[in-house]
Coordinates of C-alpha atoms in Angstrom, one line a residue:
M173 CA 0.0 0.0 0.0
S174 CA 1.5 3.3 -1.1
T175 CA 1.3 6.6 0.8
G176 CA 1.3 10.2 -0.4
E177 CA 3.6 12.9 0.8
S178 CA 1.3 13.7 3.6
G179 CA 1.9 10.3 5.2
R180 CA -1.7 9.0 5.0
S181 CA -2.7 6.0 3.1
S182 CA -3.9 6.7 -0.5
S183 CA -6.9 4.5 0.2
E184 CA -8.0 6.7 3.2
E185 CA -10.4 9.5 2.5
P186 CA -10.3 12.6 4.7
W187 CA -13.2 13.3 7.0
P188 CA -15.2 16.5 6.7
V189 CA -15.1 18.8 9.8
R190 CA -18.8 18.1 10.5
V191 CA -18.1 14.4 10.7
V192 CA -15.3 14.8 13.1
S193 CA -17.4 17.2 15.2
Q194 CA -20.3 14.8 15.2
K195 CA -18.2 11.9 16.2
V196 CA -16.6 13.9 19.1
G197 CA -20.1 15.0 20.2
A198 CA -21.3 11.4 20.1
W199 CA -18.4 10.2 22.2
I200 CA -18.9 13.0 24.8
A201 CA -22.6 12.2 24.9
R202 CA -21.8 8.7 26.0
L203 CA -20.1 10.0 29.1
G204 CA -23.4 10.6 30.8
W205 CA -23.8 12.6 34.0
V206 CA -20.7 13.3 36.2
W207 CA -19.9 15.1 39.4
V208 CA -17.6 18.1 38.8
D209 CA -15.6 20.0 41.4
G210 CA -14.4 23.6 40.7
Q211 CA -14.3 27.2 41.5
V212 CA -16.7 29.8 40.2
A213 CA -14.9 32.3 38.2
Q214 CA -17.9 34.2 36.8
I215 CA -21.7 34.2 37.2
S216 CA -24.0 35.6 34.6
R217 CA -27.7 36.1 35.5
R218 CA -29.6 37.8 32.8
P219 CA -32.7 39.7 34.0
G220 CA -35.9 37.8 33.2
A221 CA -34.0 34.8 31.8
S222 CA -34.4 31.4 33.4
T223 CA -30.9 30.2 32.3
V224 CA -27.8 31.1 34.4
F225 CA -24.3 30.8 32.9
L226 CA -21.4 30.0 35.1
T227 CA -17.7 29.8 34.3
L228 CA -16.2 27.0 36.3
R229 CA -12.4 27.0 36.8
D230 CA -10.0 24.4 37.9
P231 CA -8.2 25.9 40.9
S232 CA -4.9 24.1 40.0
A233 CA -4.8 24.6 36.3
D234 CA -5.4 27.3 33.7
L235 CA -8.6 25.6 32.5
S236 CA -12.3 26.6 32.6
L237 CA -15.6 25.4 31.3
T238 CA -18.9 27.1 30.7
V239 CA -21.8 25.7 32.8
T240 CA -25.5 26.3 32.0
T241 CA -28.2 25.7 34.6
N242 CA -31.7 26.7 35.4
R243 CA -32.2 29.6 37.9
D244 CA -34.3 27.4 40.1
V245 CA -31.5 24.8 40.3
L246 CA -29.1 27.5 41.4
D247 CA -31.5 29.1 43.9
A248 CA -32.2 25.7 45.4
G249 CA -28.6 24.5 45.8
A250 CA -26.6 27.7 46.2
P251 CA -28.7 30.8 46.5
E252 CA -25.9 32.9 47.8
L253 CA -23.3 31.7 45.3
R254 CA -20.6 34.3 44.5
E255 CA -17.6 34.4 42.3
G256 CA -14.6 32.6 43.9
A257 CA -16.8 30.1 45.7
R258 CA -16.0 26.4 45.6
V259 CA -18.9 24.2 44.2
V260 CA -19.7 20.6 43.3
L261 CA -22.2 20.2 40.6
H262 CA -24.0 17.3 38.9
A263 CA -23.7 17.9 35.1
K264 CA -23.7 16.4 31.7
P265 CA -21.0 17.3 29.2
E266 CA -22.3 18.7 26.0
F267 CA -20.4 19.4 22.8
Y268 CA -21.7 22.2 20.6
A269 CA -20.8 20.9 17.1
A270 CA -21.3 24.1 15.3
R271 CA -18.7 25.9 17.3
G272 CA -16.6 23.0 18.5
T273 CA -17.0 24.0 22.2
L274 CA -17.5 21.9 25.3
S275 CA -19.8 22.9 28.1
L276 CA -21.6 21.4 31.1
R277 CA -25.4 21.3 31.7
A278 CA -26.0 21.1 35.5
D279 CA -29.2 19.9 37.2
E280 CA -27.8 20.1 40.7
I281 CA -25.3 22.6 42.3
R282 CA -23.9 22.4 45.8
Q283 CA -21.7 25.1 47.3
V284 CA -18.9 23.4 49.3
G285 CA -19.4 24.2 53.0
L286 CA -16.7 25.1 55.5
G287 CA -16.8 21.6 57.1
E288 CA -16.3 19.8 53.8
L289 CA -13.5 22.2 52.8
L290 CA -11.7 21.5 56.1
A291 CA -12.2 17.8 55.7
R292 CA -10.6 17.9 52.2
L293 CA -7.7 20.0 53.4
E294 CA -7.1 17.6 56.3
K295 CA -7.1 14.7 53.8
L296 CA -4.7 16.5 51.5
K297 CA -2.5 17.5 54.5
K298 CA -2.1 13.8 55.5
L299 CA -1.3 12.9 51.9
L300 CA 1.4 15.5 51.5
A301 CA 2.9 14.7 54.9
A302 CA 3.1 11.0 54.0
E303 CA 5.0 12.0 50.8
G304 CA 7.5 13.9 52.9
L305 CA 6.6 17.4 51.8
F306 CA 6.5 18.6 55.4
D307 CA 9.8 16.9 56.4
R308 CA 11.9 19.2 58.6
A309 CA 15.1 17.6 57.4
R310 CA 14.7 19.0 53.9
K311 CA 14.0 22.6 54.9
R312 CA 16.8 25.0 54.1
R313 CA 18.2 27.8 56.2
L314 CA 17.7 31.3 54.9
P315 CA 20.8 33.3 53.9
F316 CA 22.0 35.7 56.5
L317 CA 21.9 38.6 54.0
P318 CA 20.2 37.9 50.7
G319 CA 21.4 39.8 47.6
R320 CA 17.8 40.1 46.3
V321 CA 14.5 39.0 47.8
G322 CA 11.7 37.7 45.6
L323 CA 8.2 38.8 46.7
I324 CA 5.0 37.2 45.5
T325 CA 1.9 39.2 46.7
G326 CA -1.1 41.1 45.6
R327 CA -0.8 44.4 43.8
A328 CA -0.7 47.4 46.1
S329 CA -1.7 45.2 49.0
A330 CA -1.1 45.8 52.7
A331 CA 1.0 42.6 52.7
E332 CA 3.3 44.1 50.0
R333 CA 3.6 47.4 51.9
D334 CA 4.4 45.6 55.2
V335 CA 7.1 43.4 53.7
L336 CA 8.8 46.2 51.8
T337 CA 8.5 48.9 54.5
N338 CA 9.7 46.7 57.4
A339 CA 12.5 45.0 55.4
R340 CA 13.9 48.4 54.2
R341 CA 13.6 49.8 57.7
R342 CA 15.7 46.9 59.0
W343 CA 18.2 46.9 56.1
P344 CA 17.9 49.9 53.8
A345 CA 20.1 48.4 51.1
V346 CA 17.9 45.3 50.5
E347 CA 16.7 44.7 46.9
F348 CA 13.4 43.2 45.9
R349 CA 12.0 41.7 42.8
T350 CA 8.2 41.8 43.3
V351 CA 5.8 39.8 41.2
N352 CA 2.1 40.9 41.7
V353 CA -0.5 38.1 41.4
A354 CA -4.0 37.4 42.3
V355 CA -4.1 36.1 45.9
Q356 CA -7.6 34.7 45.9
G357 CA -10.3 33.6 43.6
A358 CA -10.0 31.7 40.3
G359 CA -6.6 31.8 38.7
A360 CA -4.7 32.7 41.9
V361 CA -3.0 29.3 42.1
T362 CA -1.9 29.4 38.5
Q363 CA -0.5 32.9 38.8
I364 CA 1.3 32.2 42.1
V365 CA 2.9 29.0 40.6
D366 CA 4.1 30.9 37.5
A367 CA 5.6 33.6 39.7
L368 CA 7.4 30.9 41.8
R369 CA 8.9 29.5 38.7
V370 CA 10.1 32.9 37.4
L371 CA 11.7 33.8 40.7
D372 CA 13.2 30.4 41.3
A373 CA 14.9 30.6 37.8
D374 CA 16.4 34.0 38.7
P375 CA 20.0 33.4 39.9
T376 CA 20.0 36.8 41.7
V377 CA 17.1 35.9 43.9
D378 CA 18.3 34.3 47.2
V379 CA 15.0 33.9 49.0
I380 CA 11.3 34.0 48.0
V381 CA 8.5 35.4 50.1
I382 CA 4.9 34.5 49.5
A383 CA 2.8 37.1 51.3
R384 CA -0.9 37.8 51.8
G385 CA -2.9 39.5 54.4
G386 CA -5.6 37.9 56.6
G387 CA -8.9 36.5 55.4
G388 CA -11.4 33.7 55.8
I389 CA -10.7 30.1 55.0
E390 CA -12.3 30.5 51.6
D391 CA -10.0 33.5 50.9
L392 CA -6.9 31.6 51.8
L393 CA -7.9 28.4 50.0
P394 CA -5.5 28.9 47.1
F395 CA -2.6 28.6 49.5
S396 CA -3.7 25.1 50.5
D397 CA -3.9 24.0 46.9
E398 CA -1.9 20.8 46.1
A399 CA -0.3 22.2 42.9
L400 CA 1.0 25.2 44.8
C401 CA 2.4 23.0 47.6
R402 CA 4.2 20.8 45.2
A403 CA 5.6 23.9 43.4
V404 CA 7.0 25.3 46.6
F405 CA 8.5 21.9 47.4
A406 CA 10.2 21.8 44.0
C407 CA 11.8 25.2 44.4
R408 CA 15.6 25.3 44.7
T409 CA 15.4 28.7 46.4
P410 CA 14.4 28.9 50.0
V411 CA 10.7 29.9 50.4
V412 CA 9.1 31.9 53.2
S413 CA 5.4 31.6 53.7
A414 CA 3.7 34.7 55.2
I415 CA 0.0 34.0 54.7
G416 CA -2.7 35.7 56.9
H417 CA -2.2 36.0 60.6
E418 CA -0.8 33.9 63.4
A419 CA -3.9 31.7 63.6
D420 CA -4.0 31.0 59.9
A421 CA -2.2 27.9 58.8
P422 CA -2.7 27.1 55.1
L423 CA -0.9 24.0 53.8
V424 CA 1.8 26.0 52.1
D425 CA 3.0 27.0 55.6
Y426 CA 4.0 23.4 56.2
V427 CA 5.8 23.0 52.9
A428 CA 7.8 26.3 53.0
D429 CA 11.3 26.3 54.4
V430 CA 10.2 29.0 56.9
R431 CA 6.8 30.0 58.2
A432 CA 6.3 33.6 59.1
S433 CA 3.2 34.5 61.2
T434 CA 2.6 37.7 59.3
P435 CA 4.1 39.6 56.4
T436 CA 5.8 41.9 58.9
D437 CA 7.3 38.8 60.5
A438 CA 8.6 37.6 57.1
A439 CA 10.4 41.0 56.7
K440 CA 12.1 40.4 60.0
R441 CA 13.2 36.9 59.0
V442 CA 14.6 37.5 55.5
V443 CA 16.9 40.4 56.4
P444 CA 18.9 41.3 59.6
D445 CA 18.3 44.4 61.6
L446 CA 21.1 46.9 60.7
A447 CA 20.8 48.7 64.1
E448 CA 20.9 45.4 65.9
E449 CA 23.9 44.2 63.8
L450 CA 25.8 47.4 64.5
R451 CA 25.1 47.0 68.2
L452 CA 26.3 43.4 68.1
I453 CA 29.4 44.5 66.2
G454 CA 30.0 47.2 68.8
Q455 CA 29.7 44.7 71.6
A456 CA 32.0 42.3 69.8
R457 CA 34.6 45.0 69.3
H458 CA 34.3 46.0 73.0
R459 CA 34.8 42.4 74.0
L460 CA 37.8 42.1 71.6
E461 CA 39.4 45.3 72.9
R462 CA 38.9 44.2 76.5
A463 CA 40.4 40.8 75.7
V464 CA 43.4 42.3 73.9
R465 CA 43.9 44.8 76.8
N466 CA 43.8 42.0 79.3
L467 CA 46.2 40.0 77.3
V468 CA 48.6 42.9 77.0
D469 CA 48.4 43.7 80.7
R470 CA 49.0 40.0 81.6
E471 CA 52.0 39.8 79.3
A472 CA 53.3 43.1 80.7
H473 CA 53.1 41.8 84.2
R474 CA 54.8 38.7 83.1
L475 CA 57.6 40.7 81.5
D476 CA 57.9 42.8 84.7
G477 CA 58.3 39.6 86.7
L478 CA 61.0 38.4 84.4
R479 CA 62.8 41.7 84.5
S480 CA 62.7 41.8 88.3
R481 CA 64.6 38.5 88.5
P482 CA 68.2 38.9 89.5
V483 CA 69.5 37.3 86.4
L484 CA 67.9 40.1 84.4
A485 CA 68.0 42.9 87.0
R486 CA 71.8 42.4 87.6
P487 CA 73.1 40.1 84.8
Q488 CA 76.7 40.7 86.0
V489 CA 75.9 38.7 89.2
M490 CA 75.9 35.5 87.1
V491 CA 79.3 36.4 85.7
E492 CA 80.7 37.3 89.1
Q493 CA 79.5 34.0 90.5
R494 CA 81.1 32.2 87.6
V495 CA 84.3 34.1 88.1
T496 CA 84.5 33.1 91.7
D497 CA 83.7 29.5 90.8
V498 CA 86.4 29.5 88.1
A499 CA 89.0 31.0 90.5
A500 CA 88.2 28.4 93.1
L501 CA 88.5 25.6 90.5
R502 CA 91.8 27.1 89.4
R503 CA 93.2 27.1 92.9
R504 CA 92.0 23.6 93.5
A505 CA 93.5 22.5 90.2
E506 CA 96.8 24.2 91.1
R507 CA 96.9 22.4 94.5
C508 CA 96.1 19.1 92.9
L509 CA 98.7 19.6 90.2
D510 CA 101.4 20.7 92.8
H511 CA 100.6 17.7 94.9
R512 CA 100.8 15.3 92.0
L513 CA 104.0 17.0 90.8
G514 CA 105.6 16.7 94.2
A515 CA 104.6 13.1 94.6
A516 CA 106.0 12.4 91.1
G517 CA 109.3 14.2 91.9
E518 CA 109.7 12.3 95.1
E519 CA 109.1 9.0 93.4
L520 CA 111.5 10.0 90.7
R521 CA 114.2 10.8 93.3
H522 CA 113.8 7.4 94.9
T523 CA 113.9 5.7 91.5
L524 CA 117.1 7.6 90.6
A525 CA 118.7 6.6 93.9
R526 CA 117.9 3.0 93.2
L527 CA 119.3 3.3 89.7
R528 CA 122.5 4.9 90.9
A529 CA 122.9 2.2 93.6
L530 CA 122.6 -0.5 91.0
S531 CA 124.7 1.4 88.3
P532 CA 128.2 -0.1 87.3
A533 CA 129.6 3.4 87.7
A534 CA 128.8 3.2 91.4
T535 CA 130.7 -0.1 91.6
L536 CA 133.7 1.4 89.9
D537 CA 133.5 4.3 92.3
R538 CA 134.1 1.8 95.1
G539 CA 137.5 0.8 93.5
Y540 CA 136.4 -1.9 91.2
A541 CA 137.4 -2.1 87.4
I542 CA 135.9 -3.7 84.4
V543 CA 138.3 -5.7 82.1
Q544 CA 137.3 -6.1 78.5
R545 CA 138.9 -7.8 75.5
A546 CA 139.6 -5.9 72.4
D547 CA 136.2 -6.8 71.0
G548 CA 134.5 -5.3 74.0
H549 CA 133.6 -8.6 75.7
V550 CA 133.8 -8.3 79.5
V551 CA 136.3 -10.8 80.9
R552 CA 134.8 -12.7 83.8
S553 CA 137.5 -15.5 84.2
A554 CA 141.2 -15.9 83.4
G555 CA 140.5 -18.7 81.1
E556 CA 138.8 -16.3 78.7
V557 CA 142.1 -14.7 77.7
G558 CA 145.6 -15.9 76.7
G559 CA 149.1 -14.6 76.9
G560 CA 149.7 -11.5 74.9
D561 CA 146.0 -10.6 74.6
P562 CA 145.4 -6.9 74.7
L563 CA 143.0 -5.8 77.4
R564 CA 141.0 -2.7 78.2
V565 CA 140.6 -1.9 81.9
R566 CA 137.8 0.6 82.7
L567 CA 138.2 2.5 86.0
A568 CA 135.9 5.0 87.8
E569 CA 137.9 7.7 86.2
G570 CA 139.6 6.8 82.9
E571 CA 140.8 3.6 81.2
L572 CA 144.1 1.6 81.1
A573 CA 145.5 -0.5 78.3
A574 CA 147.1 -3.9 79.4
T575 CA 148.6 -7.0 78.0
V576 CA 148.2 -10.5 79.4
D577 CA 151.7 -11.9 80.4
G578 CA 150.7 -15.4 81.4

């Protein structure tokens, strides 16, 4: 089977628009009646007309549908219905083929009461907590001094004024990037989520503040929306939640890194107080100066103590003591040397006397003589020489030459 350039089979015939529209309408008609939950973005009551037109918006997505209903149905189920209210309606989807639009036809409308809202929020709270969105371990610390603060709040609102005024009063040089959004009603969640993404993508923004003034539970409902909670959880930049008053606790408070009780409290948390920091710096400098002064005084006392010691006060004393010690040692060395020299001289004299007593010269001095042959051999017996042998006679003084006669 060959195909054309468009990619469809050559045997397939294109459908007319009306056929496509009819088939879509037939498929939607098979859906039957369904229950739909949403937020009323607009109510249109035409004088004298029995039909009322509503614009129903998904609070978590940029999506809305037109709802038609009878005035009696609206008066019976939600007579005080206003824009921004949360409703549950029983409706049948209808597809208008001529325009290609989808709408809902409602035969029952119920305005969601406070009790039902609280029950839904409690259920969502348990779900998010189970997934770890409220885990304290993942919460990040705020920077001590952010370069720029991102602020998401209503346009010209008291919350915006409180955050900007108090933050600049505490730290005049603080910079803000403010994104104004709707903080209640249909579309609030979408705008806040978009603003979060914009500020989180800005590398100059170090912390993001979501601020809104007080209000009822219905007014603060966008700040308990699941999509917003997940968007805050996904932010890489630390987020401060400053919604309502102290008693108000929307779910985004539990997801944010820091919960501020009021917008004014948020301003105090994101920037330090310049006057307080200067006071602390002054105290630190005073403590440092006192510590340095004490250290210098302590070392000065220690040096005075060292200088007062005799070895430093009169350093010549050490030399004088050593001179005395050296002199005493010298005298003792001289005495020892004299004694040893005297003992050695005496011993030498005794040795010399013994040597002299045993010396042949001493024997000669007593009148003896030494007879030697011509070869120097000492003659000890007469048989050692013969007649006519020359002899040498050594006396104490001088020598005699002799000849053996017999």
